[in-house]
Tab-separated table of C-alpha atoms and ligand atoms in Angstrom:
chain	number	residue	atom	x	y	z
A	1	UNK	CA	62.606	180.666	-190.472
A	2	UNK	CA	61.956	179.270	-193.902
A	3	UNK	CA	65.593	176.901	-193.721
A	4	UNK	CA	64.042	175.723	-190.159
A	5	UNK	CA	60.670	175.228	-191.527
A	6	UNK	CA	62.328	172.615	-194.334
A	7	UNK	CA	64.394	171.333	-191.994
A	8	UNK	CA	61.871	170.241	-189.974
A	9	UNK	CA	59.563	168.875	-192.879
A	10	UNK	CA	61.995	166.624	-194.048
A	11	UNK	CA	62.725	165.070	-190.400
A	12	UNK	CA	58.731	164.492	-190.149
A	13	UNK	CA	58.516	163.432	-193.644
A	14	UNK	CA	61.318	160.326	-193.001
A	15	UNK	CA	59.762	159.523	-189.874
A	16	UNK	CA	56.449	159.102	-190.920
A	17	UNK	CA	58.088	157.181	-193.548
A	18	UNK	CA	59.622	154.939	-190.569
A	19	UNK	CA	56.080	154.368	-189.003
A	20	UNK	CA	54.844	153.552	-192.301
A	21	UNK	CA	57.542	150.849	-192.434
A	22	UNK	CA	57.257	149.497	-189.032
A	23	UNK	CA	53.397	149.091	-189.335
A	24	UNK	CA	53.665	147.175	-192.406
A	25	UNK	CA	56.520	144.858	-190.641
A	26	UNK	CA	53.785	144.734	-187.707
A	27	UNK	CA	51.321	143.789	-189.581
A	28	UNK	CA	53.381	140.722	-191.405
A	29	UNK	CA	54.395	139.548	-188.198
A	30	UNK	CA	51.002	139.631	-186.992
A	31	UNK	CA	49.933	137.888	-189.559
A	32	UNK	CA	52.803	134.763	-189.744
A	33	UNK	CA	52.359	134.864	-186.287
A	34	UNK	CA	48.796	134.016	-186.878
A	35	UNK	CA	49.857	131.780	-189.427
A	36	UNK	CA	51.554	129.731	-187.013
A	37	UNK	CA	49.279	129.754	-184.644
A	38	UNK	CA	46.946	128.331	-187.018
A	39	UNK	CA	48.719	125.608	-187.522
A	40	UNK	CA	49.807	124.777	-183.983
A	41	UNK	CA	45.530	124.841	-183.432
A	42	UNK	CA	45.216	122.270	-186.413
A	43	UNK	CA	48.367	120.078	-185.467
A	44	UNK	CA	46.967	120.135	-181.524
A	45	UNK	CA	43.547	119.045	-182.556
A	46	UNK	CA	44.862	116.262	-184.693
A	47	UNK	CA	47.304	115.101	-181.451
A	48	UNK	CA	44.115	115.591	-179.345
A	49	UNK	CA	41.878	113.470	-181.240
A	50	UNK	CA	44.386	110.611	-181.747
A	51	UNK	CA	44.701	110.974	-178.086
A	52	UNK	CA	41.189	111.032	-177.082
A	53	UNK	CA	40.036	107.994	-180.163
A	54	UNK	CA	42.355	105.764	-180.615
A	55	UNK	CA	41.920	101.924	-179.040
A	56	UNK	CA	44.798	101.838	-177.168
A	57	UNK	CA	45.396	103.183	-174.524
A	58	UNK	CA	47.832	105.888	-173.456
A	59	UNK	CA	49.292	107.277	-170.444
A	60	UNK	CA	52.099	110.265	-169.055
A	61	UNK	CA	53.367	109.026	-166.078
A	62	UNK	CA	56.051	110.227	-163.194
A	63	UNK	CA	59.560	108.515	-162.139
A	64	UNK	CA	56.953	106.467	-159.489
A	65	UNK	CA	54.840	105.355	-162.297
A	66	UNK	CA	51.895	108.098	-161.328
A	67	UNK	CA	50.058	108.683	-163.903
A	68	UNK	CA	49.721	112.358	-165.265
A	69	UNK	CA	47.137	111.843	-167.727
A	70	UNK	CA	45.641	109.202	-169.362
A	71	UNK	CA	43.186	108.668	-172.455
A	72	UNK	CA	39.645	107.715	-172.446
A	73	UNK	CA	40.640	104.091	-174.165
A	74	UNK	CA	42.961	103.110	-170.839
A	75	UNK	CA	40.570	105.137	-168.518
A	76	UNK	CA	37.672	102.459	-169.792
A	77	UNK	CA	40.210	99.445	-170.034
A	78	UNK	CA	41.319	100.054	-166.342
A	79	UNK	CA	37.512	101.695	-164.820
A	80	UNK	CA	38.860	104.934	-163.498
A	81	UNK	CA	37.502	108.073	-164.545
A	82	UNK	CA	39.029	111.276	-166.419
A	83	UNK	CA	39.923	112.372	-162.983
A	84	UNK	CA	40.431	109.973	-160.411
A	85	UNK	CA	43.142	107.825	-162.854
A	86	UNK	CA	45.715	110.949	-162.438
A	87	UNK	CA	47.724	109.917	-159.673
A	88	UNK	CA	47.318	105.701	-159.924
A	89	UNK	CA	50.841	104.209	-159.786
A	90	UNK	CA	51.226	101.815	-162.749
A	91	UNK	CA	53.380	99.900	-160.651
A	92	UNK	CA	51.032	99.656	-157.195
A	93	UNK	CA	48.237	98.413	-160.003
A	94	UNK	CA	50.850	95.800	-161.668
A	95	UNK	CA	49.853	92.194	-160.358
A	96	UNK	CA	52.182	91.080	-157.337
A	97	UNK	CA	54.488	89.045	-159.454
A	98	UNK	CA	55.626	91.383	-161.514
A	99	UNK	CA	55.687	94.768	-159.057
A	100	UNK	CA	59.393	94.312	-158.660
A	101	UNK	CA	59.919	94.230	-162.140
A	102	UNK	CA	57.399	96.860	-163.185
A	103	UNK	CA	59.759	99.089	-161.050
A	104	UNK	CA	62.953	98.455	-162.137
A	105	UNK	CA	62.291	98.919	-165.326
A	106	UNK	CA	59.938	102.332	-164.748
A	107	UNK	CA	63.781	103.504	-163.143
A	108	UNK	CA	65.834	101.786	-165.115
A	109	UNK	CA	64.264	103.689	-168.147
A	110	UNK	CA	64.298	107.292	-166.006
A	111	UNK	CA	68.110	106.427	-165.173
A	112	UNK	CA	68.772	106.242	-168.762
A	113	UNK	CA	69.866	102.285	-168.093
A	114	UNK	CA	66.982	101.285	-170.786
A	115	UNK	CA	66.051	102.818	-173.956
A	116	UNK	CA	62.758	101.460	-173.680
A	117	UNK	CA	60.844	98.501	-172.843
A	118	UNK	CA	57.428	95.916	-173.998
A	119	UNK	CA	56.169	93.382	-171.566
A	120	UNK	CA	53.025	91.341	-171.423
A	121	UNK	CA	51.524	91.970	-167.620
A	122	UNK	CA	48.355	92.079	-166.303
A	123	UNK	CA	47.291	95.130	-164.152
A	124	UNK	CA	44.333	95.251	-161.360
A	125	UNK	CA	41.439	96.959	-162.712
A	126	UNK	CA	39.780	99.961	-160.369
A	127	UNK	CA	37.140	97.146	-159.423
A	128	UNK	CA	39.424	94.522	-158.758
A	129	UNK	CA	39.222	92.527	-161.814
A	130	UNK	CA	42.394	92.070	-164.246
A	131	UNK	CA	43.348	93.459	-167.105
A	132	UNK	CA	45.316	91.570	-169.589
A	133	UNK	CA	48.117	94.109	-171.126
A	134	UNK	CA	50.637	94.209	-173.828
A	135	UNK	CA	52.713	97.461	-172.282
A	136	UNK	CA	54.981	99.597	-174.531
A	137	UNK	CA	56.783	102.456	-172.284
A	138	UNK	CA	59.368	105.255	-173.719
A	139	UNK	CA	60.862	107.926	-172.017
A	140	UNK	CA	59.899	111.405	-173.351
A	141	UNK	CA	63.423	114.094	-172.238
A	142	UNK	CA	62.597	116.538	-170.144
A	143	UNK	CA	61.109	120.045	-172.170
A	144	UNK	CA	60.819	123.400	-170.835
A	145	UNK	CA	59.005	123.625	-167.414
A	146	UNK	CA	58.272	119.735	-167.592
A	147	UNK	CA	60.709	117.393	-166.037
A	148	UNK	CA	61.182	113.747	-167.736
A	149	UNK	CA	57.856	111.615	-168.329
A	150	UNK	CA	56.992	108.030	-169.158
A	151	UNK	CA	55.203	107.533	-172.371
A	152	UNK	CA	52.996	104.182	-171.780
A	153	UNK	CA	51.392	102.255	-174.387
A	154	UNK	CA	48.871	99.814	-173.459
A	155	UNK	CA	46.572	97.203	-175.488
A	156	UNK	CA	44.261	95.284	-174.038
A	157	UNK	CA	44.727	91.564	-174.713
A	158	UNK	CA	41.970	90.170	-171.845
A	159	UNK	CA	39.299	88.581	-174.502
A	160	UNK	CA	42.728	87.073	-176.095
A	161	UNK	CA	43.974	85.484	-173.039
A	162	UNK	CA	40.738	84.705	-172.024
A	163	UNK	CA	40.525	82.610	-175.263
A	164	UNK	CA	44.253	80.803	-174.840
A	165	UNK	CA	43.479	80.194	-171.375
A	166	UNK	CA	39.938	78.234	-172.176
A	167	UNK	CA	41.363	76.539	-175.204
A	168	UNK	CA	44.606	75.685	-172.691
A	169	UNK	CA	41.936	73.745	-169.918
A	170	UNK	CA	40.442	72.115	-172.809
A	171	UNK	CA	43.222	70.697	-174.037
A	172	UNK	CA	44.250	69.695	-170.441
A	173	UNK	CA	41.116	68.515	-170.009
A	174	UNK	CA	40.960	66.647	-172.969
A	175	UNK	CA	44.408	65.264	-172.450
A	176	UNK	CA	42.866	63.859	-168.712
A	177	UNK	CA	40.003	62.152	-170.164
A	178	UNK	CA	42.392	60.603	-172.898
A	179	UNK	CA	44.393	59.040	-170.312
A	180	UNK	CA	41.321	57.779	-168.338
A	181	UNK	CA	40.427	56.587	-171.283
A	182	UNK	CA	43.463	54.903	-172.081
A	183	UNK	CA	44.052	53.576	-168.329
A	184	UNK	CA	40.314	52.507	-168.873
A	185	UNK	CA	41.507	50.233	-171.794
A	186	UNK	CA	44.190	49.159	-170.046
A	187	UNK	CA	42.431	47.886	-166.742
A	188	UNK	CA	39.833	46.458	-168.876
A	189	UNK	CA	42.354	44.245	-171.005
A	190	UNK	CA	44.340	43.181	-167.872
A	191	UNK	CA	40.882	42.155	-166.263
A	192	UNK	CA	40.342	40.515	-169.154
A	193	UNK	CA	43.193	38.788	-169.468
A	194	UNK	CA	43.798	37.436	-166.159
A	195	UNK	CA	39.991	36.603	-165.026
A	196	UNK	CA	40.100	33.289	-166.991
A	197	UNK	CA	43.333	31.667	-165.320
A	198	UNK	CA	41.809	33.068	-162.138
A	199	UNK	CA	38.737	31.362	-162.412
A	200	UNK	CA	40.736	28.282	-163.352
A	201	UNK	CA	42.523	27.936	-160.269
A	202	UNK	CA	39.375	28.612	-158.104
A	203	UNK	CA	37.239	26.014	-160.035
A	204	UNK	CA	41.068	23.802	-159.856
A	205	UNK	CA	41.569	25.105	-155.974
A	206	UNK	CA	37.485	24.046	-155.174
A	207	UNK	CA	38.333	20.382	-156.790
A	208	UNK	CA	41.229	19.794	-154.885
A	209	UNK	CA	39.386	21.003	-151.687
A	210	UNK	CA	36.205	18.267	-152.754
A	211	UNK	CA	38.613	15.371	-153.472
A	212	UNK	CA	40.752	15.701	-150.466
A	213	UNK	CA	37.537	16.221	-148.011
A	214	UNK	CA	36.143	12.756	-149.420
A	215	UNK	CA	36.716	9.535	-146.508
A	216	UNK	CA	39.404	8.354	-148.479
A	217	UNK	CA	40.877	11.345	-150.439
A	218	UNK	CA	42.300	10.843	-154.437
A	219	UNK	CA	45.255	12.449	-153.923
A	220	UNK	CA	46.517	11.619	-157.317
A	221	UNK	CA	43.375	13.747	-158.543
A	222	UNK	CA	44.227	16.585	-155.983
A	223	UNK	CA	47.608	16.842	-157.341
A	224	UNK	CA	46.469	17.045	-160.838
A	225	UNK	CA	44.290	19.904	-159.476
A	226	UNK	CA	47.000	21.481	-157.690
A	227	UNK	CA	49.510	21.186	-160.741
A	228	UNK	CA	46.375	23.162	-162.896
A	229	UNK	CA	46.495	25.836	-159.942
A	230	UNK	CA	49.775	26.036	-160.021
A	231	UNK	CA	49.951	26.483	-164.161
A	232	UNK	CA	47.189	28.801	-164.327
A	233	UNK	CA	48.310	31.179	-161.219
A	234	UNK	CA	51.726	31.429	-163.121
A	235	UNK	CA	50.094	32.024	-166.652
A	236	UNK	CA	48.556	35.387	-164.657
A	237	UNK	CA	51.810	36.282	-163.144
A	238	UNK	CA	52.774	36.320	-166.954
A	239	UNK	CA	50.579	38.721	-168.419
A	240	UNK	CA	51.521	41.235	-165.466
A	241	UNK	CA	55.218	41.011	-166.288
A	242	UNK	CA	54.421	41.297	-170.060
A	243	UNK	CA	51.983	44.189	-169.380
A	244	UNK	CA	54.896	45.984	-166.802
A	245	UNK	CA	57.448	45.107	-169.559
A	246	UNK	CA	55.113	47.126	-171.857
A	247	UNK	CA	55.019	49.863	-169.640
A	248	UNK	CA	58.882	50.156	-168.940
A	249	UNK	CA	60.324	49.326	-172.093
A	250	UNK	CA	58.597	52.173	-173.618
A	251	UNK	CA	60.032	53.006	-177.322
A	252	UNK	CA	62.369	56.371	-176.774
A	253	UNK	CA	63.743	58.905	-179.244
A	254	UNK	CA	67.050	59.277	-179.242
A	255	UNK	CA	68.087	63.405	-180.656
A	256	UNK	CA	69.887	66.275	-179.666
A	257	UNK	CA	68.164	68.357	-177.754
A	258	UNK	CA	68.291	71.966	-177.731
A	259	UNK	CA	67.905	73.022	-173.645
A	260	UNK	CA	67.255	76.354	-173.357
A	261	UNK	CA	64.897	76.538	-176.535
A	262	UNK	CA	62.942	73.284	-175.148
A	263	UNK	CA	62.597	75.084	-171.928
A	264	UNK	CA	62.054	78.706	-173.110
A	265	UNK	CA	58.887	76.886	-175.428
A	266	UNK	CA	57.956	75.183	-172.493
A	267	UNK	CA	57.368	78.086	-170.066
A	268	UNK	CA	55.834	79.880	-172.628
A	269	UNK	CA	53.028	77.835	-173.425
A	270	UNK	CA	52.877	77.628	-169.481
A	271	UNK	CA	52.579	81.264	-169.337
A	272	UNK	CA	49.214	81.895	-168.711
A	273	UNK	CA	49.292	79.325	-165.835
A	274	UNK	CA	52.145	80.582	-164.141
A	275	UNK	CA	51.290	84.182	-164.209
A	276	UNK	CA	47.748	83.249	-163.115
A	277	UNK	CA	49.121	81.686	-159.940
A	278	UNK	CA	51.423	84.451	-159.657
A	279	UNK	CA	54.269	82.088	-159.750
A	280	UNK	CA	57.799	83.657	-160.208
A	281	UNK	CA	60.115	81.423	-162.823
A	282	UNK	CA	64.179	80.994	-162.561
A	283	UNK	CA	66.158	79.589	-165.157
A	284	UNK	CA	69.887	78.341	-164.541
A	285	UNK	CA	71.412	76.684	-167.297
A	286	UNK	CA	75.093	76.042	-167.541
A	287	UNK	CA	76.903	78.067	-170.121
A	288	UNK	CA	78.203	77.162	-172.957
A	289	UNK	CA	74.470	74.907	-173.379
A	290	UNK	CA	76.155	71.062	-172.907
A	291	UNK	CA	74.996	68.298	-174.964
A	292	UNK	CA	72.011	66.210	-174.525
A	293	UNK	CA	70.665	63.200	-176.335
A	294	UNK	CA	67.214	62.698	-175.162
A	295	UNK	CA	63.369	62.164	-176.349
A	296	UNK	CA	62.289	65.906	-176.519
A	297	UNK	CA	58.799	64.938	-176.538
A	298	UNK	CA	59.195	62.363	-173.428
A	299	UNK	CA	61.530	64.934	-171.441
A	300	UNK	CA	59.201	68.142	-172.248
A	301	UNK	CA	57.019	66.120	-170.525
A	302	UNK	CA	58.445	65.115	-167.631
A	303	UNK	CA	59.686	68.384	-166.902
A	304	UNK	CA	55.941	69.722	-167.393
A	305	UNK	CA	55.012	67.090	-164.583
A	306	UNK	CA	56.877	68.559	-162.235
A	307	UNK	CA	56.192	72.273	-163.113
A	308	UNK	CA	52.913	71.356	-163.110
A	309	UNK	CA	53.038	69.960	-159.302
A	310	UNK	CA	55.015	72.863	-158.482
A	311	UNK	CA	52.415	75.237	-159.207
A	312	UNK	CA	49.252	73.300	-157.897
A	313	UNK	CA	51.543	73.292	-154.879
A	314	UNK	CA	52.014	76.673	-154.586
A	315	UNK	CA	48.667	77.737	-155.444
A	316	UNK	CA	47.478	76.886	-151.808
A	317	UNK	CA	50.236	79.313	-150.259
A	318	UNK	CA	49.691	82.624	-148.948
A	319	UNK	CA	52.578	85.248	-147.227
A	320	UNK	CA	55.583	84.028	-149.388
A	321	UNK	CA	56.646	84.914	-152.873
A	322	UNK	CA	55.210	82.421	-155.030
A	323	UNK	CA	58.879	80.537	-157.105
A	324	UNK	CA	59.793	78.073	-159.144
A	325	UNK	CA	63.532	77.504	-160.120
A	326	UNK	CA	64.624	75.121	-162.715
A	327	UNK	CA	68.120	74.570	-162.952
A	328	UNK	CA	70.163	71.908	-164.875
A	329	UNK	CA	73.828	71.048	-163.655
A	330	UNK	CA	76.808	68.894	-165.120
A	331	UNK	CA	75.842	64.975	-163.435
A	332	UNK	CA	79.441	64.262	-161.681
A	333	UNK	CA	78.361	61.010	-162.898
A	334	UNK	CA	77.987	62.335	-166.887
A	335	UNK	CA	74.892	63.479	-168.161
A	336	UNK	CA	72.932	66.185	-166.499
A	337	UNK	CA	70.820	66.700	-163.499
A	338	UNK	CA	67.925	68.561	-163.553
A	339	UNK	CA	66.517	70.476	-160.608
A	340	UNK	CA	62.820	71.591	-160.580
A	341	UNK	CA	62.513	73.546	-156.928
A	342	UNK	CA	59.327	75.069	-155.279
A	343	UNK	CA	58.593	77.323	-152.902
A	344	UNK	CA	55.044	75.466	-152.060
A	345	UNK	CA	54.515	73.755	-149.020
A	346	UNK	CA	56.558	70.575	-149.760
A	347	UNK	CA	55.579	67.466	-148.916
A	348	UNK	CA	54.254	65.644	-146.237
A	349	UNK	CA	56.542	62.589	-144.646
A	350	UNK	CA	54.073	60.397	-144.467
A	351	UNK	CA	52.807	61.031	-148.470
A	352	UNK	CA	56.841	60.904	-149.569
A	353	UNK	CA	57.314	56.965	-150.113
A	354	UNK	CA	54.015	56.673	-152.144
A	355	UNK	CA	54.610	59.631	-154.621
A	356	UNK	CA	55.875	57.472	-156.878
A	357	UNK	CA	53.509	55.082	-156.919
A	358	UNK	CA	50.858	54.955	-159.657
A	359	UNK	CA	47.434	56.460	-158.909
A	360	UNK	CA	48.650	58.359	-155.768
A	361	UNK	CA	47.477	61.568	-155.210
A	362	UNK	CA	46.297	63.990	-152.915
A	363	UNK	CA	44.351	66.613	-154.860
A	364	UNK	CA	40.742	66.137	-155.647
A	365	UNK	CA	40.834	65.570	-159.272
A	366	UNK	CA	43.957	64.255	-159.522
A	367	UNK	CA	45.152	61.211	-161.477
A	368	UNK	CA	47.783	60.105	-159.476
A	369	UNK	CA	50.157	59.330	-162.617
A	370	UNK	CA	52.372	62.736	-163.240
A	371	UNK	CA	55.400	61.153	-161.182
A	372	UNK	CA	54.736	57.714	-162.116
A	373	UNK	CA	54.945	58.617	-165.819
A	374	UNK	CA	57.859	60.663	-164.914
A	375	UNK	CA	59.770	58.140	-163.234
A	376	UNK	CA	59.392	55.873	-165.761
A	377	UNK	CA	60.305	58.160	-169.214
A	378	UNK	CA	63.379	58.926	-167.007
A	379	UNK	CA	64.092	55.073	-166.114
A	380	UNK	CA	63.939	54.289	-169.722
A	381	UNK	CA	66.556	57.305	-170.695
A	382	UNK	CA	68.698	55.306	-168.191
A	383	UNK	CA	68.239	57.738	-165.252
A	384	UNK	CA	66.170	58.550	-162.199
A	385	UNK	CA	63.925	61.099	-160.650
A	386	UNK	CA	63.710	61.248	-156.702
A	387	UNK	CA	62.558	64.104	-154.587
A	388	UNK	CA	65.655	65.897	-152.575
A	389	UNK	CA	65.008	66.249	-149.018
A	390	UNK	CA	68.067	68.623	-148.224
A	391	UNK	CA	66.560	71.397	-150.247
A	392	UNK	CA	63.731	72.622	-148.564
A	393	UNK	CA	61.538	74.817	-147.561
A	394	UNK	CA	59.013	73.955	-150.495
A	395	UNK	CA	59.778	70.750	-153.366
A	396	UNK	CA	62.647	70.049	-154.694
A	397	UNK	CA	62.589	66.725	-157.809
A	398	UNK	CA	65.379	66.131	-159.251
A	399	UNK	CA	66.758	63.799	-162.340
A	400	UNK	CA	69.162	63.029	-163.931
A	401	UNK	CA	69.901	62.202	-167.727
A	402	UNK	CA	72.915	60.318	-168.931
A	403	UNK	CA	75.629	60.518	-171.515
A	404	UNK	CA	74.765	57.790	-173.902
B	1	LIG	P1	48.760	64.215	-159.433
B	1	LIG	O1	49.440	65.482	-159.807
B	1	LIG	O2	47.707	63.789	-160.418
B	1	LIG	O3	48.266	64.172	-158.024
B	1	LIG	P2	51.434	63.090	-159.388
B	1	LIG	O4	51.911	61.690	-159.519
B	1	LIG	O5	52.044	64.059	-160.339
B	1	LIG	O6	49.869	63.047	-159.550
B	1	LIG	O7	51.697	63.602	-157.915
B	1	LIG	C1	51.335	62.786	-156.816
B	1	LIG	C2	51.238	63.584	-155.533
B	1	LIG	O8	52.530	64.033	-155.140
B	1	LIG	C3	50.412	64.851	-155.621
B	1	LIG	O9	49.033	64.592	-155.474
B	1	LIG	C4	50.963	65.661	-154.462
B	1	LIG	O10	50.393	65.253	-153.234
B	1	LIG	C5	52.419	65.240	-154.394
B	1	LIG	N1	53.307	66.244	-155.021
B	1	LIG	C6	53.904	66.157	-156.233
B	1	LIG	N2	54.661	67.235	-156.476
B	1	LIG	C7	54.549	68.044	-155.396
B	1	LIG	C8	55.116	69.334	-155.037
B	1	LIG	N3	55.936	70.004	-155.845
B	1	LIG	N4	54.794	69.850	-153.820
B	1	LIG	C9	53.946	69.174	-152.982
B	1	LIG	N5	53.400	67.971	-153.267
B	1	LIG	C10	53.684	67.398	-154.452
């Protein structure tokens, strides 16, 4: 009895000694665990209020763009609310121009094809205004239950754009009442210049009229008249030809001219226009970039000209994609030709012998000089600019600079 009696003890003395052991090892798990938890609370809240504070804004969005959630900061910049934003397609609210885009790089970033991507867009607020965006998007893997997301970034650059695109029609504007001003000069000088041999031959013209209508007319006097006439209806043909010879032989740069960074600075600071009008741009250039001796100033300007046309073309067309293409190609003839294609409404027969002509135009506040100007800066490079019928639908201008 007694040996059973010890026996026993000792079995509940070690397993008490067990429990004791496994509720101290409870309690320090319990307690790391809480630990932990702690800190997972503390790290969360942090996340949370970067989330919910910062300025930009930030969104978790599906393969289609969807979003999941999105912060206060891009709920305000695009007008939604906490709930009705879950579910907007980033790409349905990208402007028309750049849907496509929008899309294949959403996929191409899901696919794995792009690590990652920043563009500068503009999206369509909830009340139909625009929102001026630089976008930053990421792919977050998938993790546990989740599936793959798309981590967007977005900063709201409206008041900036709004800015560049005011200071741009100022200087546009600025650069329109220069040339009035300038053209202004110019008629005024001309006027100037040729009124006095043109009131010479009328005073001259009236004289010979007087002395030929007397009974028995002094036709020595009327051909002195006459000869006047003549002198001072040739000294006015003279300023003319000096004043064209001005305009033509206007002085030119000669340089080398770096093509696809003269272009590439060009469309940018034509960026806010062209994405404004929704206009889709195309760059061909041949490969490796040829060489060109040129004015840079004179050709950036030409080549402006015609963008410029392009896209007050375009503006007035609805139903097809909005597109310009510039592309430059080896001249058969040496040199290059450049090609600046539309998809506007190209241009009426009847309009297409005067385009050239100075102060032609058919918008309401225009000058009428773009292809005038044009046509001359390329003349003087030893070129020319014509408008190619064969390409249609839309504009196509076309010019061509030679080898020196
Ligand atoms: P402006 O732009 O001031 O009118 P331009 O000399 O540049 O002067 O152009 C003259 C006219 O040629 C324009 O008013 C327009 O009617 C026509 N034009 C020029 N480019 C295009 C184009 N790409 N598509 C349609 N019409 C054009």
């Amino acid at each position: 009895m007694r040996r059973s009696v010890d026996i026993l003890q000792r079995e509940l003395n070690s397993q008490a000694s067990d429990i004791l052991e496994l509720t101290a090892g409870l309690v320090e798990s319990r307690k790391s665990l809480q630990r932990s938890f702690t800190a997972l609370q503390v790290s969360d809240r942090r996340w949370l209020g970067l989330y919910d504070n910062t300025a930009v804004g930030i969104a978790l969005a599906d393969r289609d763009g969807r979003i999941l959630s999105a912060n206060p900061a891009l709920q305000r910049m695009l007008g939604y609310d906490r709930a009705d934003i879950v579910g907007v397609s980033l790409i349905e609210i990208t402007e028309l121009s750049e849907r496509a885009a929008a899309e294949r790089n959403v996929h191409g970033l899901f696919d794995g094809e792009l690590p990652g991507y920043k563009v500068h867009k503009r999206y369509e607020k909830k009340d139909g205004g625009y929102l001026w965006a630089n976008v930053c998007a990421s792919r977050i893997p998938a993790m546990a239950q989740d599936g793959p997301m798309l981590a967007v970034i977005v900063e709201d650059i409206t008041l900036r754009m709004e800015a560049e695109r005011s200071l741009a029609a100022t200087r546009a504007e600025l650069t329109r009442v220069a040339r009035f001003t300038a053209m202004g000069e110019l008629v005024a000088s001309i006027a100037h210049e040729i009124n006095q041999p043109l009131s010479a031959v009328i005073t001259n013209s009236q004289a010979a009229l007087r002395w030929l209508s007397h009974d028995e007319p002094n036709l020595v006097e009327v051909a002195a008249a006459l000869q006047r006439v003549n002198r001072d209806a040739n000294l006015a043909g003279a300023v003319i030809s000096r004043i064209r010879g001005f305009l033509r032989a206007g002085a030119i740069r000669r340089e080398p001219v770096d093509l696809a960074r003269m272009l590439s600075e060009l469309l940018q600071m034509l960026q806010v226009v062209l994405t404004e009008a929704g206009v889709q741009v195309g760059v061909d250039l041949p490969t490796p970039q040829p060489d060109l001796i040129a004015d840079p100033v004179q050709l950036q300007q030409v080549i402006l000209n015609l963008v410029i046309n392009a896209v007050d073309a375009m503006r007035e067309q609805s139903g097809r994609a909005r597109r310009l293409d510039i592309a430059v190609t080896p001249d058969p003839a040496g040199g290059l030709c450049f090609a600046v294609r539309d998809s506007g409404p190209g241009i009426a027969e009847d309009s297409e012998a005067r385009l050239f002509e100075a102060f032609f135009s058919t918008k309401p506040d225009g000058l009428g000089m773009g292809l005038a100007i044009s046509r001359s800066i390329v003349e003087n490079h030893g070129g020319r600019l014509w408008l190619d019928r064969s390409a249609g639908p839309g504009a196509c201008f076309k010019f061509t600079i030679p080898d020196n």
